[in-house]
Amino acid sequence: MESFQARILAADRIFYEGPCLSMTVPTSDGELGILARHASMIAAVRPGTLRFQPPEQPVQAAAISPGMVKVEGNEVLVLVDSIERPEEIDAARAQREADEAREALLQKRSRQEHQVAQAALAWALNRLRVKGLGN
């Protein structure tokens, strides 16, 4: 299978840079599958599970926060605020954050505070899902 060049960047680190056989990215339009020679495009990334396969390795998964993905000239660039491998996720902290976000949603707050709480809950639940502890 032919590969493409992938760069997966978080705000604070380079997560992965190298050849890749396939990638699945959660976008606002659904799951986006990418193989070598994919058509050029840009899409918004939503919180979810990023899956990618470097050559001669198993598929790897990571929890990602919102961001963007750009495909151009057999290269894929993924830019997100945060990204974590399952082994990097602190399940107790993620559960605490989910509980706090649920409580914040129950409080009468401004529209902006409500949206922030919804985003925090989505991120915490996604981390738990990637860790293998969520639904």
PDB file of C-alpha atoms in Angstrom:
ATOM      1  CA  MET A   1       0.000   0.000   0.000  1.00  0.00           C
ATOM      2  CA  GLU A   2       1.281   3.446  -0.940  1.00  0.00           C
ATOM      3  CA  SER A   3       1.993   5.937   1.860  1.00  0.00           C
ATOM      4  CA  PHE A   4       1.637   9.682   2.290  1.00  0.00           C
ATOM      5  CA  GLN A   5       3.460  12.133   4.529  1.00  0.00           C
ATOM      6  CA  ALA A   6       1.610  12.975   7.756  1.00  0.00           C
ATOM      7  CA  ARG A   7       2.169  15.729  10.319  1.00  0.00           C
ATOM      8  CA  ILE A   8      -0.022  15.650  13.420  1.00  0.00           C
ATOM      9  CA  LEU A   9       0.568  18.714  15.567  1.00  0.00           C
ATOM     10  CA  ALA A  10      -0.894  19.803  18.895  1.00  0.00           C
ATOM     11  CA  ALA A  11      -0.518  23.292  20.332  1.00  0.00           C
ATOM     12  CA  ASP A  12       2.322  22.110  22.576  1.00  0.00           C
ATOM     13  CA  ARG A  13       4.057  19.330  20.623  1.00  0.00           C
ATOM     14  CA  ILE A  14       4.652  17.380  17.456  1.00  0.00           C
ATOM     15  CA  PHE A  15       2.577  14.228  17.989  1.00  0.00           C
ATOM     16  CA  TYR A  16       3.604  12.360  14.823  1.00  0.00           C
ATOM     17  CA  GLU A  17       5.598  13.203  11.741  1.00  0.00           C
ATOM     18  CA  GLY A  18       6.348  10.611   9.093  1.00  0.00           C
ATOM     19  CA  PRO A  19       4.911   8.234   6.525  1.00  0.00           C
ATOM     20  CA  CYS A  20       1.375   6.976   6.940  1.00  0.00           C
ATOM     21  CA  LEU A  21      -0.673   4.343   5.099  1.00  0.00           C
ATOM     22  CA  SER A  22      -4.112   5.492   6.220  1.00  0.00           C
ATOM     23  CA  MET A  23      -5.778   7.987   8.532  1.00  0.00           C
ATOM     24  CA  THR A  24      -9.308   8.493   9.836  1.00  0.00           C
ATOM     25  CA  VAL A  25     -10.154  11.932  11.204  1.00  0.00           C
ATOM     26  CA  PRO A  26     -13.400  12.964  12.938  1.00  0.00           C
ATOM     27  CA  THR A  27     -14.694  16.050  11.133  1.00  0.00           C
ATOM     28  CA  SER A  28     -17.789  18.201  11.351  1.00  0.00           C
ATOM     29  CA  ASP A  29     -19.129  16.252   8.332  1.00  0.00           C
ATOM     30  CA  GLY A  30     -18.381  12.789   9.790  1.00  0.00           C
ATOM     31  CA  GLU A  31     -15.408  10.448   9.710  1.00  0.00           C
ATOM     32  CA  LEU A  32     -12.915  11.319   6.958  1.00  0.00           C
ATOM     33  CA  GLY A  33     -10.812   8.445   5.605  1.00  0.00           C
ATOM     34  CA  ILE A  34      -7.527   9.424   3.981  1.00  0.00           C
ATOM     35  CA  LEU A  35      -5.270   7.284   1.801  1.00  0.00           C
ATOM     36  CA  ALA A  36      -2.350   8.197  -0.473  1.00  0.00           C
ATOM     37  CA  ARG A  37      -3.198  10.608  -3.304  1.00  0.00           C
ATOM     38  CA  HIS A  38      -6.359  11.882  -1.589  1.00  0.00           C
ATOM     39  CA  ALA A  39      -7.908  14.956  -3.213  1.00  0.00           C
ATOM     40  CA  SER A  40      -6.860  18.318  -1.782  1.00  0.00           C
ATOM     41  CA  MET A  41      -9.162  19.622   0.943  1.00  0.00           C
ATOM     42  CA  ILE A  42      -9.456  21.393   4.271  1.00  0.00           C
ATOM     43  CA  ALA A  43     -11.936  20.350   6.982  1.00  0.00           C
ATOM     44  CA  ALA A  44     -12.809  21.252  10.566  1.00  0.00           C
ATOM     45  CA  VAL A  45     -11.854  18.561  13.079  1.00  0.00           C
ATOM     46  CA  ARG A  46     -14.247  17.799  15.931  1.00  0.00           C
ATOM     47  CA  PRO A  47     -13.372  16.062  19.212  1.00  0.00           C
ATOM     48  CA  GLY A  48     -13.101  12.357  18.617  1.00  0.00           C
ATOM     49  CA  THR A  49     -10.707   9.538  17.871  1.00  0.00           C
ATOM     50  CA  LEU A  50      -7.946  10.013  15.308  1.00  0.00           C
ATOM     51  CA  ARG A  51      -6.703   6.723  13.824  1.00  0.00           C
ATOM     52  CA  PHE A  52      -3.595   6.411  11.705  1.00  0.00           C
ATOM     53  CA  GLN A  53      -1.319   3.633  10.515  1.00  0.00           C
ATOM     54  CA  PRO A  54       2.408   4.122  10.001  1.00  0.00           C
ATOM     55  CA  PRO A  55       4.004   1.550   7.641  1.00  0.00           C
ATOM     56  CA  GLU A  56       4.647  -1.871   9.201  1.00  0.00           C
ATOM     57  CA  GLN A  57       2.876  -0.873  12.441  1.00  0.00           C
ATOM     58  CA  PRO A  58      -0.609  -1.444  13.816  1.00  0.00           C
ATOM     59  CA  VAL A  59      -3.262   1.257  13.637  1.00  0.00           C
ATOM     60  CA  GLN A  60      -2.725   3.839  16.366  1.00  0.00           C
ATOM     61  CA  ALA A  61      -5.501   5.808  18.062  1.00  0.00           C
ATOM     62  CA  ALA A  62      -5.548   9.106  19.917  1.00  0.00           C
ATOM     63  CA  ALA A  63      -8.132  11.405  21.482  1.00  0.00           C
ATOM     64  CA  ILE A  64      -8.139  14.755  19.690  1.00  0.00           C
ATOM     65  CA  SER A  65      -9.708  18.102  20.410  1.00  0.00           C
ATOM     66  CA  PRO A  66     -11.102  20.507  17.807  1.00  0.00           C
ATOM     67  CA  GLY A  67      -8.821  21.740  15.062  1.00  0.00           C
ATOM     68  CA  MET A  68      -8.365  21.368  11.314  1.00  0.00           C
ATOM     69  CA  VAL A  69      -7.040  18.939   8.745  1.00  0.00           C
ATOM     70  CA  LYS A  70      -5.496  19.881   5.408  1.00  0.00           C
ATOM     71  CA  VAL A  71      -4.776  17.423   2.602  1.00  0.00           C
ATOM     72  CA  GLU A  72      -2.609  18.648  -0.280  1.00  0.00           C
ATOM     73  CA  GLY A  73      -0.065  17.060  -2.598  1.00  0.00           C
ATOM     74  CA  ASN A  74       0.059  13.642  -0.870  1.00  0.00           C
ATOM     75  CA  GLU A  75       0.651  15.350   2.486  1.00  0.00           C
ATOM     76  CA  VAL A  76      -1.735  15.543   5.434  1.00  0.00           C
ATOM     77  CA  LEU A  77      -1.495  18.161   8.163  1.00  0.00           C
ATOM     78  CA  VAL A  78      -3.615  17.806  11.301  1.00  0.00           C
ATOM     79  CA  LEU A  79      -3.607  20.788  13.688  1.00  0.00           C
ATOM     80  CA  VAL A  80      -5.417  20.436  17.035  1.00  0.00           C
ATOM     81  CA  ASP A  81      -5.324  22.041  20.455  1.00  0.00           C
ATOM     82  CA  SER A  82      -4.775  18.732  22.279  1.00  0.00           C
ATOM     83  CA  ILE A  83      -4.031  15.131  21.448  1.00  0.00           C
ATOM     84  CA  GLU A  84      -3.462  12.156  23.744  1.00  0.00           C
ATOM     85  CA  ARG A  85      -2.647   8.481  23.253  1.00  0.00           C
ATOM     86  CA  PRO A  86      -4.771   6.109  25.383  1.00  0.00           C
ATOM     87  CA  GLU A  87      -1.846   5.455  27.748  1.00  0.00           C
ATOM     88  CA  GLU A  88      -1.403   9.218  28.316  1.00  0.00           C
ATOM     89  CA  ILE A  89      -4.995   9.751  29.461  1.00  0.00           C
ATOM     90  CA  ASP A  90      -5.559  10.068  33.211  1.00  0.00           C
ATOM     91  CA  ALA A  91      -8.956   8.360  33.519  1.00  0.00           C
ATOM     92  CA  ALA A  92      -9.661   9.692  37.004  1.00  0.00           C
ATOM     93  CA  ARG A  93      -8.976  13.265  35.904  1.00  0.00           C
ATOM     94  CA  ALA A  94     -11.097  12.862  32.772  1.00  0.00           C
ATOM     95  CA  GLN A  95     -13.974  11.474  34.849  1.00  0.00           C
ATOM     96  CA  ARG A  96     -13.665  14.389  37.302  1.00  0.00           C
ATOM     97  CA  GLU A  97     -13.711  16.861  34.391  1.00  0.00           C
ATOM     98  CA  ALA A  98     -16.782  15.166  32.908  1.00  0.00           C
ATOM     99  CA  ASP A  99     -18.575  15.344  36.265  1.00  0.00           C
ATOM    100  CA  GLU A 100     -17.675  19.038  36.667  1.00  0.00           C
ATOM    101  CA  ALA A 101     -18.885  19.800  33.143  1.00  0.00           C
ATOM    102  CA  ARG A 102     -22.180  17.974  33.761  1.00  0.00           C
ATOM    103  CA  GLU A 103     -22.670  20.013  36.941  1.00  0.00           C
ATOM    104  CA  ALA A 104     -21.898  23.244  35.077  1.00  0.00           C
ATOM    105  CA  LEU A 105     -24.535  22.338  32.471  1.00  0.00           C
ATOM    106  CA  LEU A 106     -27.136  22.022  35.222  1.00  0.00           C
ATOM    107  CA  GLN A 107     -26.408  25.519  36.521  1.00  0.00           C
ATOM    108  CA  LYS A 108     -28.219  28.517  35.072  1.00  0.00           C
ATOM    109  CA  ARG A 109     -25.447  30.229  33.158  1.00  0.00           C
ATOM    110  CA  SER A 110     -24.891  32.394  30.137  1.00  0.00           C
ATOM    111  CA  ARG A 111     -25.026  30.911  26.660  1.00  0.00           C
ATOM    112  CA  GLN A 112     -21.233  31.164  26.381  1.00  0.00           C
ATOM    113  CA  GLU A 113     -20.668  29.363  29.704  1.00  0.00           C
ATOM    114  CA  HIS A 114     -23.109  26.666  28.597  1.00  0.00           C
ATOM    115  CA  GLN A 115     -21.201  26.157  25.337  1.00  0.00           C
ATOM    116  CA  VAL A 116     -17.874  25.998  27.189  1.00  0.00           C
ATOM    117  CA  ALA A 117     -19.320  23.372  29.558  1.00  0.00           C
ATOM    118  CA  GLN A 118     -20.661  21.356  26.594  1.00  0.00           C
ATOM    119  CA  ALA A 119     -17.240  21.431  24.930  1.00  0.00           C
ATOM    120  CA  ALA A 120     -15.526  20.394  28.179  1.00  0.00           C
ATOM    121  CA  LEU A 121     -17.953  17.500  28.611  1.00  0.00           C
ATOM    122  CA  ALA A 122     -17.439  16.336  25.003  1.00  0.00           C
ATOM    123  CA  TRP A 123     -13.643  16.415  25.437  1.00  0.00           C
ATOM    124  CA  ALA A 124     -13.715  14.545  28.760  1.00  0.00           C
ATOM    125  CA  LEU A 125     -16.105  11.865  27.454  1.00  0.00           C
ATOM    126  CA  ASN A 126     -14.006  11.465  24.305  1.00  0.00           C
ATOM    127  CA  ARG A 127     -10.865  10.929  26.391  1.00  0.00           C
ATOM    128  CA  LEU A 128     -12.652   8.275  28.441  1.00  0.00           C
ATOM    129  CA  ARG A 129     -13.904   6.590  25.244  1.00  0.00           C
ATOM    130  CA  VAL A 130     -10.386   6.475  23.765  1.00  0.00           C
ATOM    131  CA  LYS A 131      -9.019   5.181  27.078  1.00  0.00           C
ATOM    132  CA  GLY A 132     -11.570   2.365  26.770  1.00  0.00           C
ATOM    133  CA  LEU A 133     -13.694   3.371  29.750  1.00  0.00           C
ATOM    134  CA  GLY A 134     -16.507   5.257  28.043  1.00  0.00           C
ATOM    135  CA  ASN A 135     -19.544   4.349  25.985  1.00  0.00           C
TER     136      ASN A 135
END
